[in-house]
Short mmCIF file of C-alpha atoms in Angstrom, two decimals:
data_model
loop_
_atom_site.label_atom_id
_atom_site.label_comp_id
_atom_site.label_asym_id
_atom_site.label_seq_id
_atom_site.Cartn_x
_atom_site.Cartn_y
_atom_site.Cartn_z
CA LYS A 1117 86.21 23.55 -120.53
CA ALA A 1118 84.76 22.27 -123.78
CA GLY A 1119 81.15 21.16 -123.69
CA VAL A 1120 79.60 17.91 -124.82
CA THR A 1121 80.19 17.33 -128.49
CA GLN A 1122 78.18 15.14 -130.80
CA THR A 1123 78.98 14.00 -134.30
CA PRO A 1124 77.62 14.13 -136.86
CA ARG A 1125 75.17 16.99 -136.35
CA TYR A 1126 72.92 15.93 -139.21
CA LEU A 1127 72.41 12.58 -140.87
CA ILE A 1128 70.10 11.24 -143.54
CA LYS A 1129 69.69 7.48 -143.84
CA THR A 1130 67.43 5.07 -145.66
CA ARG A 1131 65.11 2.54 -144.03
CA GLY A 1132 66.90 -0.69 -143.24
CA GLN A 1133 70.32 0.89 -142.89
CA GLN A 1134 72.18 1.23 -139.64
CA VAL A 1135 73.71 4.32 -138.07
CA THR A 1136 76.32 5.12 -135.43
CA LEU A 1137 76.29 8.36 -133.48
CA SER A 1138 79.17 9.61 -131.38
CA CYS A 1139 79.35 11.61 -128.18
CA SER A 1140 82.34 13.09 -126.38
CA PRO A 1141 81.52 14.11 -122.81
CA ILE A 1142 82.90 17.03 -120.89
CA SER A 1143 86.46 16.30 -119.78
CA GLY A 1144 86.40 14.42 -116.49
CA HIS A 1145 82.79 13.31 -116.83
CA ARG A 1146 82.38 9.56 -116.71
CA SER A 1147 78.62 9.20 -117.10
CA VAL A 1148 77.06 9.47 -120.53
CA SER A 1149 73.35 9.21 -121.24
CA TRP A 1150 71.45 9.15 -124.50
CA TYR A 1151 67.99 10.50 -125.20
CA GLN A 1152 65.68 10.49 -128.20
CA GLN A 1153 63.50 13.53 -128.85
CA THR A 1154 60.55 13.42 -131.23
CA PRO A 1155 57.54 15.75 -131.56
CA GLY A 1156 55.17 12.90 -130.72
CA GLN A 1157 56.94 11.17 -127.84
CA GLY A 1158 58.99 14.03 -126.44
CA LEU A 1159 62.29 13.32 -124.72
CA GLN A 1160 62.82 9.68 -123.90
CA PHE A 1161 65.71 8.09 -122.05
CA LEU A 1162 67.62 5.49 -124.05
CA PHE A 1163 70.47 4.37 -121.79
CA GLU A 1164 73.24 5.48 -119.46
CA TYR A 1165 76.86 4.37 -119.38
CA PHE A 1166 79.34 4.78 -116.58
CA SER A 1167 82.87 3.40 -116.64
CA GLU A 1168 82.13 1.45 -119.82
CA THR A 1169 79.13 -0.31 -118.23
CA GLN A 1170 75.51 0.18 -119.14
CA ARG A 1171 73.84 1.01 -115.84
CA ASN A 1172 70.42 2.09 -116.91
CA LYS A 1173 68.19 1.39 -119.87
CA GLY A 1174 64.95 2.86 -121.20
CA ASN A 1175 62.16 1.08 -123.02
CA PHE A 1176 63.58 0.86 -126.51
CA PRO A 1177 63.90 -2.20 -128.75
CA GLY A 1178 67.16 -4.08 -129.08
CA ARG A 1179 67.89 -2.27 -132.35
CA PHE A 1180 69.14 0.56 -130.16
CA SER A 1181 72.48 -0.18 -128.55
CA GLY A 1182 75.41 1.72 -127.22
CA ARG A 1183 78.82 1.46 -125.73
CA GLN A 1184 81.34 3.54 -123.86
CA PHE A 1185 85.07 3.54 -124.29
CA SER A 1186 87.78 3.84 -121.68
CA ASN A 1187 88.12 7.57 -122.40
CA SER A 1188 84.38 7.96 -121.61
CA ARG A 1189 83.46 8.70 -125.22
CA SER A 1190 80.27 6.93 -126.18
CA GLU A 1191 78.61 5.70 -129.31
CA MET A 1192 75.07 4.62 -129.94
CA ASN A 1193 74.01 2.44 -132.80
CA VAL A 1194 70.61 1.95 -134.38
CA SER A 1195 70.26 -1.01 -136.70
CA THR A 1196 67.57 -1.70 -139.29
CA LEU A 1197 66.38 1.90 -139.29
CA GLU A 1198 62.67 2.65 -139.41
CA LEU A 1199 60.93 5.87 -140.38
CA GLY A 1200 59.93 6.35 -136.75
CA ASP A 1201 63.58 6.54 -135.74
CA SER A 1202 63.77 10.02 -137.24
CA ALA A 1203 64.53 12.20 -134.26
CA LEU A 1204 66.97 14.44 -132.49
CA TYR A 1205 69.36 12.25 -130.50
CA LEU A 1206 70.81 13.98 -127.50
CA CYS A 1207 73.78 12.95 -125.43
CA ALA A 1208 74.34 14.19 -121.90
CA SER A 1209 77.28 13.83 -119.57
CA SER A 1210 77.54 14.01 -115.82
CA SER A 1211 80.47 13.95 -113.44
CA THR A 1212 79.01 11.06 -111.48
CA PRO A 1213 76.57 8.26 -112.16
CA LEU A 1214 73.03 9.45 -112.46
CA GLU A 1215 72.21 8.00 -109.04
CA GLY A 1216 73.80 11.12 -107.55
CA ASN A 1217 72.07 14.45 -107.43
CA TYR A 1218 74.17 15.98 -110.13
CA GLU A 1219 73.32 17.94 -113.24
CA GLN A 1220 73.48 16.58 -116.74
CA TYR A 1221 75.07 18.65 -119.48
CA PHE A 1222 73.66 18.15 -122.94
CA GLY A 1223 75.28 18.24 -126.34
CA PRO A 1224 73.71 19.96 -129.37
CA GLY A 1225 72.27 16.70 -130.65
CA THR A 1226 72.37 14.72 -133.88
CA ARG A 1227 69.38 15.22 -136.18
CA LEU A 1228 68.67 11.85 -137.83
CA THR A 1229 66.28 11.68 -140.75
CA VAL A 1230 65.24 8.29 -142.06
CA THR A 1231 63.72 8.22 -145.56
CA SER B 28 53.42 7.44 -120.11
CA GLN B 29 56.05 9.93 -119.14
CA GLN B 30 56.65 10.76 -115.52
CA GLY B 31 56.49 14.52 -115.78
CA GLU B 32 53.84 16.69 -117.34
CA GLU B 33 54.22 20.44 -117.73
CA ASP B 34 51.43 22.93 -117.61
CA PRO B 35 50.64 25.05 -119.55
CA GLN B 36 51.77 23.61 -122.87
CA ALA B 37 52.27 27.12 -124.21
CA LEU B 38 52.60 30.52 -122.59
CA SER B 39 52.83 33.93 -124.22
CA ILE B 40 53.70 37.00 -122.15
CA GLN B 41 55.13 40.48 -122.54
CA GLU B 42 58.71 41.32 -121.71
CA GLY B 43 59.02 42.28 -118.05
CA GLU B 44 56.20 40.03 -116.89
CA ASN B 45 56.70 36.92 -114.78
CA ALA B 46 56.29 33.44 -116.24
CA THR B 47 55.20 30.46 -114.18
CA MET B 48 55.37 26.87 -115.40
CA ASN B 49 54.22 23.82 -113.51
CA CYS B 50 55.35 20.22 -113.55
CA SER B 51 53.49 17.26 -112.11
CA TYR B 52 54.88 13.77 -111.71
CA LYS B 53 53.64 10.39 -110.60
CA THR B 54 56.13 8.53 -108.41
CA SER B 55 58.70 9.26 -105.72
CA ILE B 56 61.72 11.11 -107.00
CA ASN B 57 65.33 11.67 -106.01
CA ASN B 58 65.51 15.08 -107.59
CA LEU B 59 63.84 17.28 -110.17
CA GLN B 60 65.66 19.36 -112.75
CA TRP B 61 64.53 22.12 -115.08
CA TYR B 62 66.00 22.58 -118.54
CA ARG B 63 65.64 25.10 -121.35
CA GLN B 64 65.78 24.24 -125.03
CA ASN B 65 66.01 26.73 -127.88
CA SER B 66 64.56 25.69 -131.25
CA GLY B 67 65.39 21.96 -131.25
CA ARG B 68 68.91 22.40 -129.99
CA GLY B 69 70.53 20.81 -126.95
CA LEU B 70 69.13 21.32 -123.49
CA VAL B 71 70.60 23.80 -121.06
CA HIS B 72 70.48 22.86 -117.40
CA LEU B 73 68.79 25.57 -115.31
CA ILE B 74 68.38 24.30 -111.78
CA LEU B 75 68.29 21.08 -109.74
CA ILE B 76 66.19 20.66 -106.63
CA ARG B 77 66.58 17.64 -104.38
CA SER B 78 63.61 15.77 -102.99
CA ASN B 79 64.28 17.10 -99.47
CA GLU B 80 64.36 20.73 -100.63
CA ARG B 81 61.33 22.96 -101.00
CA GLU B 82 62.64 26.01 -102.83
CA LYS B 83 65.72 27.11 -104.74
CA HIS B 84 66.73 30.32 -106.43
CA SER B 85 69.14 31.04 -109.22
CA GLY B 86 69.22 34.57 -110.60
CA ARG B 87 65.76 35.31 -112.00
CA LEU B 88 64.66 31.71 -111.51
CA ARG B 89 62.75 30.35 -108.57
CA VAL B 90 61.85 26.68 -108.30
CA THR B 91 59.55 25.13 -105.74
CA LEU B 92 58.96 21.47 -105.03
CA ASP B 93 55.98 19.98 -103.21
CA THR B 94 56.57 16.26 -102.86
CA SER B 95 53.21 15.73 -101.14
CA LYS B 96 51.45 17.04 -104.25
CA LYS B 97 54.10 15.60 -106.58
CA SER B 98 54.51 18.94 -108.29
CA SER B 99 57.07 21.61 -109.00
CA SER B 100 56.92 25.10 -110.40
CA LEU B 101 59.43 27.27 -112.23
CA LEU B 102 59.06 31.02 -111.95
CA ILE B 103 61.00 33.32 -114.28
CA THR B 104 60.81 36.89 -113.06
CA ALA B 105 61.13 39.99 -115.23
CA SER B 106 61.16 37.92 -118.40
CA ARG B 107 63.17 38.92 -121.46
CA ALA B 108 62.75 38.14 -125.14
CA ALA B 109 65.83 35.92 -124.83
CA ASP B 110 63.88 33.67 -122.43
CA THR B 111 61.76 32.51 -125.37
CA ALA B 112 62.32 28.75 -125.44
CA SER B 113 60.81 25.43 -124.40
CA TYR B 114 61.17 24.51 -120.75
CA PHE B 115 61.25 20.93 -119.52
CA CYS B 116 61.18 19.35 -116.12
CA ALA B 117 62.99 16.06 -115.60
CA THR B 118 62.58 13.76 -112.64
CA GLY B 119 65.35 11.50 -111.38
CA VAL B 120 63.77 8.23 -110.28
CA GLY B 121 64.94 5.01 -108.74
CA ASN B 122 68.24 3.56 -107.61
CA PHE B 123 70.09 4.61 -110.73
CA ASN B 124 68.25 7.89 -111.15
CA LYS B 125 66.61 7.18 -114.47
CA PHE B 126 65.43 10.49 -115.87
CA TYR B 127 61.96 11.17 -117.19
CA PHE B 128 61.22 14.35 -119.08
CA GLY B 129 57.91 16.09 -119.33
CA SER B 130 56.38 17.29 -122.56
CA GLY B 131 57.56 20.84 -122.06
CA THR B 132 56.13 24.35 -121.92
CA LYS B 133 56.73 26.65 -124.90
CA LEU B 134 57.33 30.13 -123.60
CA ASN B 135 57.10 33.10 -125.93
CA VAL B 136 58.20 36.45 -124.52
CA LYS B 137 57.12 39.32 -126.72
CA PRO B 138 59.36 42.40 -126.80
#
């Protein structure tokens, strides 16, 4: 079974621009979560989607948004990029909603650099 | 602040020795998971322990959970150079199991 895939793997953007990151979960997984990892703040939960609905949200500004498609693939969008948005963005999939005691499987991440 | 905090922040041991990492958290949890991350790559799931469990084993890994002390420990026995990585605990909290990650322990296993 193929793992979680994320595209692109690396991205360089300029302040003020917007960016869209993509995540394809493991086949059959319907829950997709997004995390931001920075050296200063560590790993922080952004949001979770299940069956195209956002079920869970972290403490991030409205510039961070996401969506999930009927095939469970997910995208996250960051608008009006700031230097502090430079981070590794990780996507994770799970077979059930996160409310169950099930493992999350992570993708390799997208390294976003904002200049 | 984040829910989980690992201790120590860094650990350096010789191959063959055991490595113990601790995780403390603040609120009631549904489960606690340990992950490994190599050099800024994606996280690899190691083990999940439910809030009603006290100990779990998986290969060379042993995880304990003490909900009264709000703490967990990860023991890696007979460590190998390939175990060199950062290790994170993540707590699943609330109705929808929002996950909080700790700051991680950097483990260096010297050959």
